[in-house]
XYZ file of C-alpha atoms in Angstrom:
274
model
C 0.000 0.000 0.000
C 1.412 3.284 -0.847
C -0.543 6.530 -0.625
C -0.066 9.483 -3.138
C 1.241 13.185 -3.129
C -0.734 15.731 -4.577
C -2.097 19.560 -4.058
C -4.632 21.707 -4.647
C -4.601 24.641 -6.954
C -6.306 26.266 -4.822
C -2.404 27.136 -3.638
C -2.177 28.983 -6.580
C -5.128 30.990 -8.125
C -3.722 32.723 -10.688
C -1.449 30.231 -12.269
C -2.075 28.413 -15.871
C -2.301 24.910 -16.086
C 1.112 24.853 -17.549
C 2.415 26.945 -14.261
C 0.342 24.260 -12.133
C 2.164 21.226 -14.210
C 5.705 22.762 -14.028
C 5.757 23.088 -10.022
C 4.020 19.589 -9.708
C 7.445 18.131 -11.507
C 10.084 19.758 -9.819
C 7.890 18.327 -6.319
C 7.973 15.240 -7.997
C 4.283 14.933 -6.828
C 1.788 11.864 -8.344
C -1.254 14.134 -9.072
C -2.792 17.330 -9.139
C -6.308 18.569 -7.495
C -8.113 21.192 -10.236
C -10.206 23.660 -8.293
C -9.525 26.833 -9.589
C -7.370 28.318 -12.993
C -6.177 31.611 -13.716
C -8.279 32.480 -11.187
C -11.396 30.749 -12.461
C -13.497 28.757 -10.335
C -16.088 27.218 -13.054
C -13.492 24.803 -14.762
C -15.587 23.262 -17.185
C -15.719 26.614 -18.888
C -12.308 27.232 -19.333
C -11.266 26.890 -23.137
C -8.119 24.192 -21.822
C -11.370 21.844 -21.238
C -13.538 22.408 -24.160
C -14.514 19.673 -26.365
C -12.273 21.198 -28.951
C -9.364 21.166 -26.661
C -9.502 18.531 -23.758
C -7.635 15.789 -25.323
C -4.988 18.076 -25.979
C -5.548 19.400 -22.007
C -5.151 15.767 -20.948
C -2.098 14.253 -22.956
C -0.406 17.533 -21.566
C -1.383 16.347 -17.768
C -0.204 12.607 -19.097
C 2.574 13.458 -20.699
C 4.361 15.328 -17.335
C 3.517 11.568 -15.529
C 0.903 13.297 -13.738
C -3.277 12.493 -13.430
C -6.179 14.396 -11.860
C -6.643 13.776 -8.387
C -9.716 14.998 -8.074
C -11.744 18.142 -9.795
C -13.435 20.049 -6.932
C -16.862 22.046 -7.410
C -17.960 24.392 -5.788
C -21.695 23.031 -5.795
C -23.718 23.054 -2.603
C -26.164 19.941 -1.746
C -28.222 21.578 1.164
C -30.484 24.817 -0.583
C -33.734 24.828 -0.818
C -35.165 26.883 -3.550
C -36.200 24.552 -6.087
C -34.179 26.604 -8.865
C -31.431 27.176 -7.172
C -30.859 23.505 -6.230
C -31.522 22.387 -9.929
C -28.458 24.929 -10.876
C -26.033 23.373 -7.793
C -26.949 19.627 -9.187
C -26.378 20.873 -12.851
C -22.594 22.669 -11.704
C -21.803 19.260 -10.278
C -22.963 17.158 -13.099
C -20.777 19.342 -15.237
C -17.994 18.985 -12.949
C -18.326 14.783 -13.342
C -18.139 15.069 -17.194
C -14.811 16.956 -16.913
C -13.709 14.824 -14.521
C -14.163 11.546 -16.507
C -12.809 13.692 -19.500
C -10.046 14.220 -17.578
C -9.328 10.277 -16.297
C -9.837 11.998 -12.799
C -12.218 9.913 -10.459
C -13.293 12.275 -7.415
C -15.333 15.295 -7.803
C -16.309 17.136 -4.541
C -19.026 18.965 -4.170
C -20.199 20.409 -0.276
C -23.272 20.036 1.586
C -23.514 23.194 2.708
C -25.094 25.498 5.874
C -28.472 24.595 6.468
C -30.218 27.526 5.428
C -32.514 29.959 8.084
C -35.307 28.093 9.453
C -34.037 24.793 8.322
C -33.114 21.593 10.730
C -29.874 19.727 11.314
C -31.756 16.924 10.790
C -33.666 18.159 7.659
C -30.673 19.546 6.318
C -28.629 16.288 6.617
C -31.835 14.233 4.726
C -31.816 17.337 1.701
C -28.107 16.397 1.187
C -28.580 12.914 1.276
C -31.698 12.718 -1.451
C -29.308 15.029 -3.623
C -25.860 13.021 -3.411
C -28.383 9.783 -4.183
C -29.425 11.676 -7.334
C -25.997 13.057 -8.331
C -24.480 9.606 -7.375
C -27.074 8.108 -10.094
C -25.096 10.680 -12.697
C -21.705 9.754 -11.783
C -22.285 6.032 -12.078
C -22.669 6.330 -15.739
C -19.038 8.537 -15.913
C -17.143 6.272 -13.690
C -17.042 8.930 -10.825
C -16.972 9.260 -7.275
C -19.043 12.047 -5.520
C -17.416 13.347 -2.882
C -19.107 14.970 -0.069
C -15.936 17.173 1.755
C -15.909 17.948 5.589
C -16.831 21.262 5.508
C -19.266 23.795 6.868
C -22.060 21.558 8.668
C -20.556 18.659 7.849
C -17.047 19.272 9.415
C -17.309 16.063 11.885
C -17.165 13.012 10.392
C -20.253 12.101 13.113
C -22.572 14.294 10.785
C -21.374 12.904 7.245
C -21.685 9.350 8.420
C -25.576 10.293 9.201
C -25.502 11.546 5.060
C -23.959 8.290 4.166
C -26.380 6.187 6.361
C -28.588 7.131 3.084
C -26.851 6.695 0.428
C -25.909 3.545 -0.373
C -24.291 4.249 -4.107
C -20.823 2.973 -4.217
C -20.622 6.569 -6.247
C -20.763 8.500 -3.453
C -17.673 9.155 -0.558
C -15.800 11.455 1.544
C -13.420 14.402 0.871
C -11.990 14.148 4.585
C -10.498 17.601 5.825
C -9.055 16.363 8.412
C -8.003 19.483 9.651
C -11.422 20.528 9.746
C -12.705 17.717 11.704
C -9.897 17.875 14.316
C -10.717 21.531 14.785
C -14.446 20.522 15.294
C -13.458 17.952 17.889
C -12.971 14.701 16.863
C -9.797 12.781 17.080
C -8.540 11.371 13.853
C -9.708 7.935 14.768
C -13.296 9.136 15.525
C -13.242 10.559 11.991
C -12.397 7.657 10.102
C -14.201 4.637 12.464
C -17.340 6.986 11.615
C -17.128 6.829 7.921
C -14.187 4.156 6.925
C -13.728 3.369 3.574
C -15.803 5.417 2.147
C -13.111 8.068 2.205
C -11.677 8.330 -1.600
C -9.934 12.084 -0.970
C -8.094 13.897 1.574
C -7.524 17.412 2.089
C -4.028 17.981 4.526
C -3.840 21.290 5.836
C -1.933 22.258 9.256
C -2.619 25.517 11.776
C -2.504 26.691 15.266
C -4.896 28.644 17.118
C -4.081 32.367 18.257
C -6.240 34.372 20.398
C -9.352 31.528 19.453
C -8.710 32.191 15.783
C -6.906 29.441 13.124
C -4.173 30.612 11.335
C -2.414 28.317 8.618
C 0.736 27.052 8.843
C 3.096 24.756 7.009
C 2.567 20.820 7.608
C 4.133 20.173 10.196
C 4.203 23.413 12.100
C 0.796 23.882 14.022
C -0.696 21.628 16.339
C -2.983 19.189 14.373
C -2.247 15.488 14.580
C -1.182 14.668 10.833
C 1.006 11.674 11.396
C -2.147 10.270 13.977
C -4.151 10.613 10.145
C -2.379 8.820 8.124
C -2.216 5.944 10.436
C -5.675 6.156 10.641
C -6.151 6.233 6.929
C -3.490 3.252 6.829
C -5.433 1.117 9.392
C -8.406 1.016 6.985
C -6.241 0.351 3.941
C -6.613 3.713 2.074
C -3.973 4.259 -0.615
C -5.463 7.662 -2.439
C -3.790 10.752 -2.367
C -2.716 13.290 0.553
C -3.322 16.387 -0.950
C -2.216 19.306 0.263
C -4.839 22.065 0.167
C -2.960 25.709 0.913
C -5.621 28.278 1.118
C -3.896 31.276 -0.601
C -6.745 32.001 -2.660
C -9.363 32.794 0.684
C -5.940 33.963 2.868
C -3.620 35.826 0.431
C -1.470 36.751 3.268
C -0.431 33.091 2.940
C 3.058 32.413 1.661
C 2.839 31.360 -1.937
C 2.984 27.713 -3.100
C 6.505 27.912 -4.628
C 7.749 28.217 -1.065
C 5.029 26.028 0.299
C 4.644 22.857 -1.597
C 8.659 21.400 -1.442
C 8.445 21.700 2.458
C 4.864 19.738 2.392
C 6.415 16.787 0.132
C 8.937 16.316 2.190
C 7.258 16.633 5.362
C 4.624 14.056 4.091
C 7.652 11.802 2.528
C 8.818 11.813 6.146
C 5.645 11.132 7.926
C 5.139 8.163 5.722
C 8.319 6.762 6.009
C 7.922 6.662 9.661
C 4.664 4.829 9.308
């Protein structure tokens, strides 16, 4: 077993897919995580992935040894408004047909806030009828819906209750495990509550000053990383550990070029130690 390197563009929001391929070689990284392109959020209307130009998009991504991690959405599970939701289910669907376009097998999409006036408990049933639906759609592409721990879905606890209702083999986990940590659960809570039904990771490290998070390197803050990837290693999971620097929300963050050679070989470390 032998997990993977990658990152997340989100590291570096202004950078061309060329840019994005060029740093992943000299990190000598297995894979790259698409979420955002010369500073582009909706990939699938970039010209790099138009019918006219995606082959040529993905024999450049080949041809550097590299693949598509995952292609992450920004599409929200949870609202309400009948319109609204029928535009977050089409983003996503979009998002799969890139993906399998692409070779890539993950797409993440979010479940969201419940919105004013809505139940936990409602909520969690909304996201659960739409990942069934969207799960349905991914089937047919080969791809894996994942669900990422983020805003009410942060513990592990609360996605396991989404899962406990969708029973498509198209339909996982994106676990932040920073997230989850910082919402209280230890990194063995996290993964006994939803197991192998984690296809993605997102590795991020931090400390807290004065009550508030601020990012740090891997390997500099206080969250339990190594205690993660044994976790991930006791149930077998050999995907990728991608490193998600948040420079496009925090631009005060140092930029990837200084970033990403200090996360690979912090992570080459970690796993060696395994």
């Amino acid at each position: 077993m032998a997990f993977k390197i990658g990152f997340s563009t989100l590291g570096c929001p202004d950078w061309s897919l060329e840019q994005v391929i060029g740093i992943a070689r000299e990190n000598d990284v297995d894979g790259i995580e698409l979420r955002i392109l010369r500073g582009e959020l909706n990939l699938p209307k970039l010209p790099e992935f138009s019918e006219r130009n995606i082959e040529r998009t993905k024999r450049l991504i080949e041809d550097a040894g590299l693949c598509i991690s995952c292609v992450s959405s920004s599409a929200r599970m949870g609202v309400v408004e009948d319109m609204e939701a029928k535009k977050q289910i089409h983003d996503a669907q979009e998002f799969i047909k890139l993906a399998h376009a692409l070779g890539a097998n993950v797409v993440r999409v979010f479940g969201g806030e419940p919105p004013k006036g809505v139940s936990m408990e409602d909520h969690i049933a909304r996201v659960a009828d739409r990942l069934t639906q969207l799960g349905e759609f991914a089937a047919s592409y080969g791809v894996i819906v994942a669900i990422e721990t983020h805003d009410a879905f942060t513990r592990c606890a609360d996605v396991a209750k989404v899962l406990s209702r969708v029973s498509s083999e198209h339909v996982g986990v994106l676990w932040d495990f920073h997230h989850s940590y910082r919402s209280g659960e230890t990194m063995k809570q996290s993964v006994e509550y939803v197991g192998k039904r984690i296809v993605a990771t997102h590795v991020k490290d931090s400390r807290l000053l004065d009550g508030k998070v601020r990012y740090v390197k891997v390997g500099e803050g206080d969250v339990p990383i190594m205690e993660a990837i044994r976790a991930l290693s006791s149930i077998g999971y050999d995907g990728f550990l991608t490193l998600e620097w948040e420079k496009a929300w925090h631009k005060e963050l140092e930029p990837l070029s200084e970033v990403l050679p200090h996360y690979v070989q912090t992570i080459r470390r970690m796993l060696k130690a395994l």
